[in-house]
Every structure is written in C-alpha cells, then in structure tokens.
PDB file of C-alpha atoms in Angstrom:
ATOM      1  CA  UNK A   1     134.475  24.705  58.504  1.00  0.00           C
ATOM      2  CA  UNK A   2     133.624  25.603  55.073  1.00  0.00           C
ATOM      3  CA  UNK A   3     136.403  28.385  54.248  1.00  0.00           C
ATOM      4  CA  UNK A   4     139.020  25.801  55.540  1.00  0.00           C
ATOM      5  CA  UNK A   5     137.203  22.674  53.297  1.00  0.00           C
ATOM      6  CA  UNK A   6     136.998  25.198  49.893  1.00  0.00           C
ATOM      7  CA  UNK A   7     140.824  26.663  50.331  1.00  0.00           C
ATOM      8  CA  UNK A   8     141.973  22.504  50.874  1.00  0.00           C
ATOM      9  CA  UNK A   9     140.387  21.700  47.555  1.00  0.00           C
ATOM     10  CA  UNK A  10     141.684  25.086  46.072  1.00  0.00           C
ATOM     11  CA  UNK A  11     145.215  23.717  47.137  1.00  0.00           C
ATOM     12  CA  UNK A  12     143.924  20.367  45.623  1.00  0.00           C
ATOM     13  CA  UNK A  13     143.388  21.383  42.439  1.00  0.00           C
ATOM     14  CA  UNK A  14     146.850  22.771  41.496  1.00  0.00           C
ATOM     15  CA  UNK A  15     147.477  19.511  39.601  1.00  0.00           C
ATOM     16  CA  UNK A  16     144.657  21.307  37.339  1.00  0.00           C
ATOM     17  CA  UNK A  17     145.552  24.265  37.485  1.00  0.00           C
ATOM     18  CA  UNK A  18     149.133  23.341  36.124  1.00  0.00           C
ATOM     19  CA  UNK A  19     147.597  21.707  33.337  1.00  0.00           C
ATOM     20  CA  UNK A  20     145.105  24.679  32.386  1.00  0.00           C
ATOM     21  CA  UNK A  21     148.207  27.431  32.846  1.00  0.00           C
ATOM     22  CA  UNK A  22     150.847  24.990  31.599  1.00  0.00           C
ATOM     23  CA  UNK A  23     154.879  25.969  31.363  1.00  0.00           C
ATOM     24  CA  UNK A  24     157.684  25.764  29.071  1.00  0.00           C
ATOM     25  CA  UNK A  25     159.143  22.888  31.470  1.00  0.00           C
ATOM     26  CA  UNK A  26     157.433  20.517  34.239  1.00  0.00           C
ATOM     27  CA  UNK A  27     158.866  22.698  37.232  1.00  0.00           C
ATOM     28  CA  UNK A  28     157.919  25.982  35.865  1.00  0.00           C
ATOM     29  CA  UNK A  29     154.198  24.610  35.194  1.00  0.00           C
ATOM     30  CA  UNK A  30     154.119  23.172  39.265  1.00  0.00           C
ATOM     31  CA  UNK A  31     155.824  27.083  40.486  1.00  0.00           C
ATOM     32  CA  UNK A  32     153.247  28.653  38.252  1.00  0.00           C
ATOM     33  CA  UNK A  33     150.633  26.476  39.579  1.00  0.00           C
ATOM     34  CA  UNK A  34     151.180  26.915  43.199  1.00  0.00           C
ATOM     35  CA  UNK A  35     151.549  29.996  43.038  1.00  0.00           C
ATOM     36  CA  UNK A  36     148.278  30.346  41.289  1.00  0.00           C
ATOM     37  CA  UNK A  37     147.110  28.536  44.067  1.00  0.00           C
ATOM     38  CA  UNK A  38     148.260  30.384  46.417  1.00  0.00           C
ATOM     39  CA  UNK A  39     146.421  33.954  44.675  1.00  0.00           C
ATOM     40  CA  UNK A  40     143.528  31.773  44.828  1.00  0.00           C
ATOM     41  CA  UNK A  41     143.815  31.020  48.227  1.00  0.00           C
ATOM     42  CA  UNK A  42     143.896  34.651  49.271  1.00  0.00           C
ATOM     43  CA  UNK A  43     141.537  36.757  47.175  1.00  0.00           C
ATOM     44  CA  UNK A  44     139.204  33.211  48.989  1.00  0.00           C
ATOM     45  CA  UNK A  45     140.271  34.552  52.673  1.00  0.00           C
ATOM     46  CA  UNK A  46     139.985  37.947  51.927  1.00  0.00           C
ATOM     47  CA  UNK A  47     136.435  38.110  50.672  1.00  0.00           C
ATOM     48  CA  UNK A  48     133.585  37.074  53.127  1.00  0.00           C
ATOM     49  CA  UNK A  49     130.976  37.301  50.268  1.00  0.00           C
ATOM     50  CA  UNK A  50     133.413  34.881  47.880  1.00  0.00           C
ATOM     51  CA  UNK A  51     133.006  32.206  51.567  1.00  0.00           C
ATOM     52  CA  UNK A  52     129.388  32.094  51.418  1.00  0.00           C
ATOM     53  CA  UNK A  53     129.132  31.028  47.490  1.00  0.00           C
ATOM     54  CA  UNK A  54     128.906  27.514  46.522  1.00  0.00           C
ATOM     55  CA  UNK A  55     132.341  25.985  46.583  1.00  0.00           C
ATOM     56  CA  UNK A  56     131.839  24.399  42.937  1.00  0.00           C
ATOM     57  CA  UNK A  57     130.964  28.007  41.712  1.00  0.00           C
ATOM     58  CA  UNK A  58     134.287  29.305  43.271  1.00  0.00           C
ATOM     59  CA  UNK A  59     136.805  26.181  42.101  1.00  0.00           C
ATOM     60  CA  UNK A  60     134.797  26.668  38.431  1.00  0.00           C
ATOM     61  CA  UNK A  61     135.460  30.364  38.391  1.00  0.00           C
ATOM     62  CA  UNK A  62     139.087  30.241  39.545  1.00  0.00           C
ATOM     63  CA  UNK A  63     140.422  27.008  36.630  1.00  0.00           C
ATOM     64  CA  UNK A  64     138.236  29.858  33.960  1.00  0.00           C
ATOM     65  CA  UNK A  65     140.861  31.803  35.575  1.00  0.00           C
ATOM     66  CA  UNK A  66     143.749  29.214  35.105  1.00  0.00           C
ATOM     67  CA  UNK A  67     142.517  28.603  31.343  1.00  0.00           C
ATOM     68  CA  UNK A  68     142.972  32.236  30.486  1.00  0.00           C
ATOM     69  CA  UNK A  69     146.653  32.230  32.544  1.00  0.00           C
ATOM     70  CA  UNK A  70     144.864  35.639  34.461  1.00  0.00           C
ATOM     71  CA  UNK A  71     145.243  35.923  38.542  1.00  0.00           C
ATOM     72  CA  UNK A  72     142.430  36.383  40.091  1.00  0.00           C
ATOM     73  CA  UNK A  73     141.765  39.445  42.756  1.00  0.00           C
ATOM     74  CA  UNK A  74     145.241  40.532  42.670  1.00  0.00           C
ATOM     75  CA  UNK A  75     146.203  44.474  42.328  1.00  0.00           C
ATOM     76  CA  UNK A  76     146.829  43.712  38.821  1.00  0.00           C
ATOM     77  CA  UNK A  77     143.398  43.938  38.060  1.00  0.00           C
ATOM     78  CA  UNK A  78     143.275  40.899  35.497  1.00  0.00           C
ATOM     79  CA  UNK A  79     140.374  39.176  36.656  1.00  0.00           C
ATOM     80  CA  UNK A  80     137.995  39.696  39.685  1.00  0.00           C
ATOM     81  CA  UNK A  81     135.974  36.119  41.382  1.00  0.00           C
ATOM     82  CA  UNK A  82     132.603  38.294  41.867  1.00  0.00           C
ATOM     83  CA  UNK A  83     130.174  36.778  44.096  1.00  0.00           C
ATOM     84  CA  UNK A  84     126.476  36.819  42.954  1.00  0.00           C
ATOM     85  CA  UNK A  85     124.388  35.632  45.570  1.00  0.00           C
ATOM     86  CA  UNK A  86     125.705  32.058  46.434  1.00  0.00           C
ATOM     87  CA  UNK A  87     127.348  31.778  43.068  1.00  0.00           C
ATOM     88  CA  UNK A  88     131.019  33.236  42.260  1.00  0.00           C
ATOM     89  CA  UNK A  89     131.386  34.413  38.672  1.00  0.00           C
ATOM     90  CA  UNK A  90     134.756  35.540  36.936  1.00  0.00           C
ATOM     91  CA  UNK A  91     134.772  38.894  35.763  1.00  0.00           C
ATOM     92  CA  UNK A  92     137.854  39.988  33.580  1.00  0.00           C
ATOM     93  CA  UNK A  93     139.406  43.531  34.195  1.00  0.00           C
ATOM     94  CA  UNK A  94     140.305  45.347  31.924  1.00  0.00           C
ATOM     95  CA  UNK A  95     143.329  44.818  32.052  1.00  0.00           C
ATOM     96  CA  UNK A  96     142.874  41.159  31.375  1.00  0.00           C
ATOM     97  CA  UNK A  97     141.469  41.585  28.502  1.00  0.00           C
ATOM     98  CA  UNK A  98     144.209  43.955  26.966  1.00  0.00           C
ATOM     99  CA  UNK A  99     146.708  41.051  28.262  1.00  0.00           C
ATOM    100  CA  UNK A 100     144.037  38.714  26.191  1.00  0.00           C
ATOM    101  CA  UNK A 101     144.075  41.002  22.667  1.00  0.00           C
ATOM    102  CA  UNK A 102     147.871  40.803  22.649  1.00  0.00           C
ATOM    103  CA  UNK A 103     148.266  37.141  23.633  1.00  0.00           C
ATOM    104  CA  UNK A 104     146.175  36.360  20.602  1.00  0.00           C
ATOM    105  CA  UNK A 105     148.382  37.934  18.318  1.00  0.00           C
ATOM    106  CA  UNK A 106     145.968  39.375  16.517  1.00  0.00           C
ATOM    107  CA  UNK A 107     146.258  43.268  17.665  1.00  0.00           C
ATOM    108  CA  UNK A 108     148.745  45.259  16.703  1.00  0.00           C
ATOM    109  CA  UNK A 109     147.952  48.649  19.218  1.00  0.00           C
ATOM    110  CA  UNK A 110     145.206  49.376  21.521  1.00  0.00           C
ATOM    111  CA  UNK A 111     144.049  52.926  23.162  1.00  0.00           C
ATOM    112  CA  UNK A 112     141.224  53.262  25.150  1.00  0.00           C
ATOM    113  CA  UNK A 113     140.048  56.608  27.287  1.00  0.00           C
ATOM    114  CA  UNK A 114     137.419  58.600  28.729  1.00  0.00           C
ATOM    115  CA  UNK A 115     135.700  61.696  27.062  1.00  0.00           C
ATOM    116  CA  UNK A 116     134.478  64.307  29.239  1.00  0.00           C
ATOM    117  CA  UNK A 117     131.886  66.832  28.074  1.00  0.00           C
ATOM    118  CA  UNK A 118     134.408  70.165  27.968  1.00  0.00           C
ATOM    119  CA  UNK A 119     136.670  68.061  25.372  1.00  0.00           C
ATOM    120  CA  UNK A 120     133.397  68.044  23.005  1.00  0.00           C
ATOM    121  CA  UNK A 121     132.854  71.512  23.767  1.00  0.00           C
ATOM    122  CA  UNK A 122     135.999  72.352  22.965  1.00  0.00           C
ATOM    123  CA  UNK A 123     136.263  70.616  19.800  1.00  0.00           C
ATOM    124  CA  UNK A 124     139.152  67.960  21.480  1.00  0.00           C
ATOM    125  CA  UNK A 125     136.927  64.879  20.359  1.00  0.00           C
ATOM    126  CA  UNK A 126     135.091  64.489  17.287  1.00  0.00           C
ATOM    127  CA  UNK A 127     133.267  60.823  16.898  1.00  0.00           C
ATOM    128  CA  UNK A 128     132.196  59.589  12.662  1.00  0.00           C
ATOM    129  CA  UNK A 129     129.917  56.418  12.864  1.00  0.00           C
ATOM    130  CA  UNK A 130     129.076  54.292   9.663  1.00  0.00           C
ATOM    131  CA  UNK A 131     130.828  51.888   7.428  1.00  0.00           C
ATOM    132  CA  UNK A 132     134.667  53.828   8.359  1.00  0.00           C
ATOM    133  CA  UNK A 133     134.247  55.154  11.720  1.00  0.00           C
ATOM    134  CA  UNK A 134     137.163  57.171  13.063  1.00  0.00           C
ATOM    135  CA  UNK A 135     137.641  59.157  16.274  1.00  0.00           C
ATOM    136  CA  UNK A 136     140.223  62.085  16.481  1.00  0.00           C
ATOM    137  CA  UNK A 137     140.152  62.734  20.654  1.00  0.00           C
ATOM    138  CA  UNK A 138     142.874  65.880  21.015  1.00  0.00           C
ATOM    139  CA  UNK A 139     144.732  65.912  24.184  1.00  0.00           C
ATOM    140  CA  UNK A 140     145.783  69.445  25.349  1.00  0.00           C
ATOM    141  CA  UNK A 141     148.796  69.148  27.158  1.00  0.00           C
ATOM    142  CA  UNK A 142     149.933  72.596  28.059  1.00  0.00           C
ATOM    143  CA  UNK A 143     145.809  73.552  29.225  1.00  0.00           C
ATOM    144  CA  UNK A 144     144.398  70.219  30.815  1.00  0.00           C
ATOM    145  CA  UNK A 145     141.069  72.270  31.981  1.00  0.00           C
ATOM    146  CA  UNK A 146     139.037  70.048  29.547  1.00  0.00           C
ATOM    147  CA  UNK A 147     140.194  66.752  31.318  1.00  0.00           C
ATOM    148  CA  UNK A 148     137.954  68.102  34.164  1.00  0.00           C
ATOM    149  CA  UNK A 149     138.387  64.423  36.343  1.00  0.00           C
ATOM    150  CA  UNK A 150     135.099  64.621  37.452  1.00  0.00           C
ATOM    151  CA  UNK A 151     133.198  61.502  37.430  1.00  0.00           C
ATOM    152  CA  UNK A 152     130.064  63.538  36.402  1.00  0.00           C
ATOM    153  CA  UNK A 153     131.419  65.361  33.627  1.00  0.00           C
ATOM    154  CA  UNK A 154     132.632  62.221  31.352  1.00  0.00           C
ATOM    155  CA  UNK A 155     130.302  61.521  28.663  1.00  0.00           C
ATOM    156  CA  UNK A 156     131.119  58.190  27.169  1.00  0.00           C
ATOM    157  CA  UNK A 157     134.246  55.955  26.556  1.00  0.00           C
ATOM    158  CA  UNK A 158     136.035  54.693  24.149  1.00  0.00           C
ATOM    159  CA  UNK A 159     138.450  51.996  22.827  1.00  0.00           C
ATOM    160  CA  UNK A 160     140.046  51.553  19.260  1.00  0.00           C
ATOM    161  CA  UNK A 161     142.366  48.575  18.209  1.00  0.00           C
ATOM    162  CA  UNK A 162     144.438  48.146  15.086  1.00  0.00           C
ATOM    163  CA  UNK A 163     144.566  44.524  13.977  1.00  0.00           C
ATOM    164  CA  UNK A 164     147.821  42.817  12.428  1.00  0.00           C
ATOM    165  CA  UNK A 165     146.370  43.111   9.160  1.00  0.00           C
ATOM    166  CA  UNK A 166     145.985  46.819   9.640  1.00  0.00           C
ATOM    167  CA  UNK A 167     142.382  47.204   9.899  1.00  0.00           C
ATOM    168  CA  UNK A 168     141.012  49.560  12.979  1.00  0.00           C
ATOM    169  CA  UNK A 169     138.355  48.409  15.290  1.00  0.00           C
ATOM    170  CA  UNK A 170     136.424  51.438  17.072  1.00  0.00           C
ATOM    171  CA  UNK A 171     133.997  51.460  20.002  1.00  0.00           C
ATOM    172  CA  UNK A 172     132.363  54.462  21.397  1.00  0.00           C
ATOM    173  CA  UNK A 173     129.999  53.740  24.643  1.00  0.00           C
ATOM    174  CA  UNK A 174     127.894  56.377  25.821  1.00  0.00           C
ATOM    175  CA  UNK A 175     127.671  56.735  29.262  1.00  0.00           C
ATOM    176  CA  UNK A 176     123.799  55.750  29.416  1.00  0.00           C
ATOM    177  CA  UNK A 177     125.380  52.373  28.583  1.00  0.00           C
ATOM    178  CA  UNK A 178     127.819  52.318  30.764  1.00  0.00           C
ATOM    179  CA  UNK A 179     125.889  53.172  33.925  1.00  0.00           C
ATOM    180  CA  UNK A 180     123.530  50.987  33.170  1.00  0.00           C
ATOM    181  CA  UNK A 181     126.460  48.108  32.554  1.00  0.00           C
ATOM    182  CA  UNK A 182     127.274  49.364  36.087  1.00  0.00           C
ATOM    183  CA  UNK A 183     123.918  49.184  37.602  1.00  0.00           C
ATOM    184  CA  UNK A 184     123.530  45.205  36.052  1.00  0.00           C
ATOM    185  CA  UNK A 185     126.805  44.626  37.657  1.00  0.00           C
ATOM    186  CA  UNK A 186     126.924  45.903  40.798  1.00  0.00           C
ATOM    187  CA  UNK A 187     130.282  47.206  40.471  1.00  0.00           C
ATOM    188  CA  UNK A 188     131.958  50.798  39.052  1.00  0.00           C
TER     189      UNK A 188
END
C-alpha cells in the first residue's frame, strides 16, 4: 500500500537525514537520525490527510525539517508537516522559530504575548510606531481581570527581540492580520 511504501522510504532516507541534522561524532549523527526517522514515521501514521499527499511532497517537507534540526508533529510544537491538498508543506511553530533566533546567535532575548482589549483600556499596553518603536505592555499581577483569556477579547499580538548588538526588533500584529493569516492557513 502507499502508507507502508512512503514510511519504507522515510526509513530510507535516514542516511540523509543524518547528513542534513549531522552530530558531534558518527554514532550520535546515526541515533539522531533514526530517531528523526522514527518522529517522521509517526506524525506519517498518525495523520490520514499527511497519507493521501504526494510522497515526494512529504520526504521534501520532512529533510526541510532535518536541515533546520526541528521534529516534525511532535508535542514540542517545532514544526508541523501540513497537508494542502495532495501536497505536504512544513510549517514551523512557534516554537521552532524561537529555537531558530537563538541557534543563530544573533538574539540576545525574545518576548512575545497577546494584548487583550481591557489591558488598552486600562492603560497596561501602550504601542509608539515610527523610526524607534517601543511597547511598554504592564502586567498586573495582584488584579489579572484585564488578562480576560477570552479568545474574542485579544486585540493583536506582539513580539520584540533584542539583537547581540543591542538593537530591539518590535512587531505589533493586529488581529485583522492575524485572522486573516488564520483564514489563508487553515489552522488557529
């Protein structure tokens, strides 16, 4: 059958895979590779969408995954193989890409969170665009009413890195953008 064809070629390529994850010595690089193979292997079985996409499409998306060293479909949330139709696609979590911005040794700290629309009414979160944008979001601790939880209430999101050489990087999404990212997507 198909499944049975695609998972002997995933188990095929750990060769590959090795030599896209790599290893501070030969045996770690063939443990790290079968067991790559092995995620691969399940997050294939568990997903009858992920069967039904071309094979190439699947073994392409999981050595991207290999490349980047991020496990596919695992409760880590690193990386997700998203079926589109009959192709498979690798989507990054976001925890992969945090894991990503530190490997590359180019981010000091990183912060990313939710504003909901009590914090603006409250004055908790105040947002400055332009050439030195800067974001001061307050967190009450001893009166989290603000921090309602509710899906509906959260107005945009936001992330904010500091890079080795000091400089900050800020990002403010409004949540137009992000349900529409949601609605291209398919996902939440």
């Amino acid at each position: 059958t198909v499944p049975e064809s695609t998972e002997n070629n995933i188990m095929k390529m750990k060769a590959q895979f090795g030599l896209a994850i790599g290893g501070a010595t030969p045996q770690e690089q063939q443990r790290r590779a079968e067991r790559f193979a092995r995620v691969c292997v399940t997050a294939f079985r568990k997903s009858p969408q992920l069967q039904r996409c071309n094979p190439a499409s699947i073994l392409g998306a999981m050595m991207e995954c290999a490349q980047l060293d991020l496990e596919p479909n695992t409760p880590s949330g690193l990386a997700y193989l998203i079926p589109y139709g009959r192709d498979c696609t690798l989507q990054i979590g976001y925890r992969g890409l945090l894991q990503l911005m530190y490997r590359s040794g180019a981010i000091a700290s990183f912060n990313a969170d939710v504003v909901y629309r009590q914090e603006i009414e409250a004055g908790l979160f105040t947002y400055t665009s332009g050439i030195r944008p800067s974001i001061e979001h307050r967190i009450d601790l001893l009166d989290g009413s603000a921090r309602t939880g509710n899906p509906a209430d959260i107005v945009a999101a936001y992330a904010c890195a500091v890079l080795k050489s000091g400089e900050p990087v800020i990002r403010v999404v409004p949540r137009r953008d992000i349900d529409k990212a949601m609605a291209m997507s398919g996902g939440k």
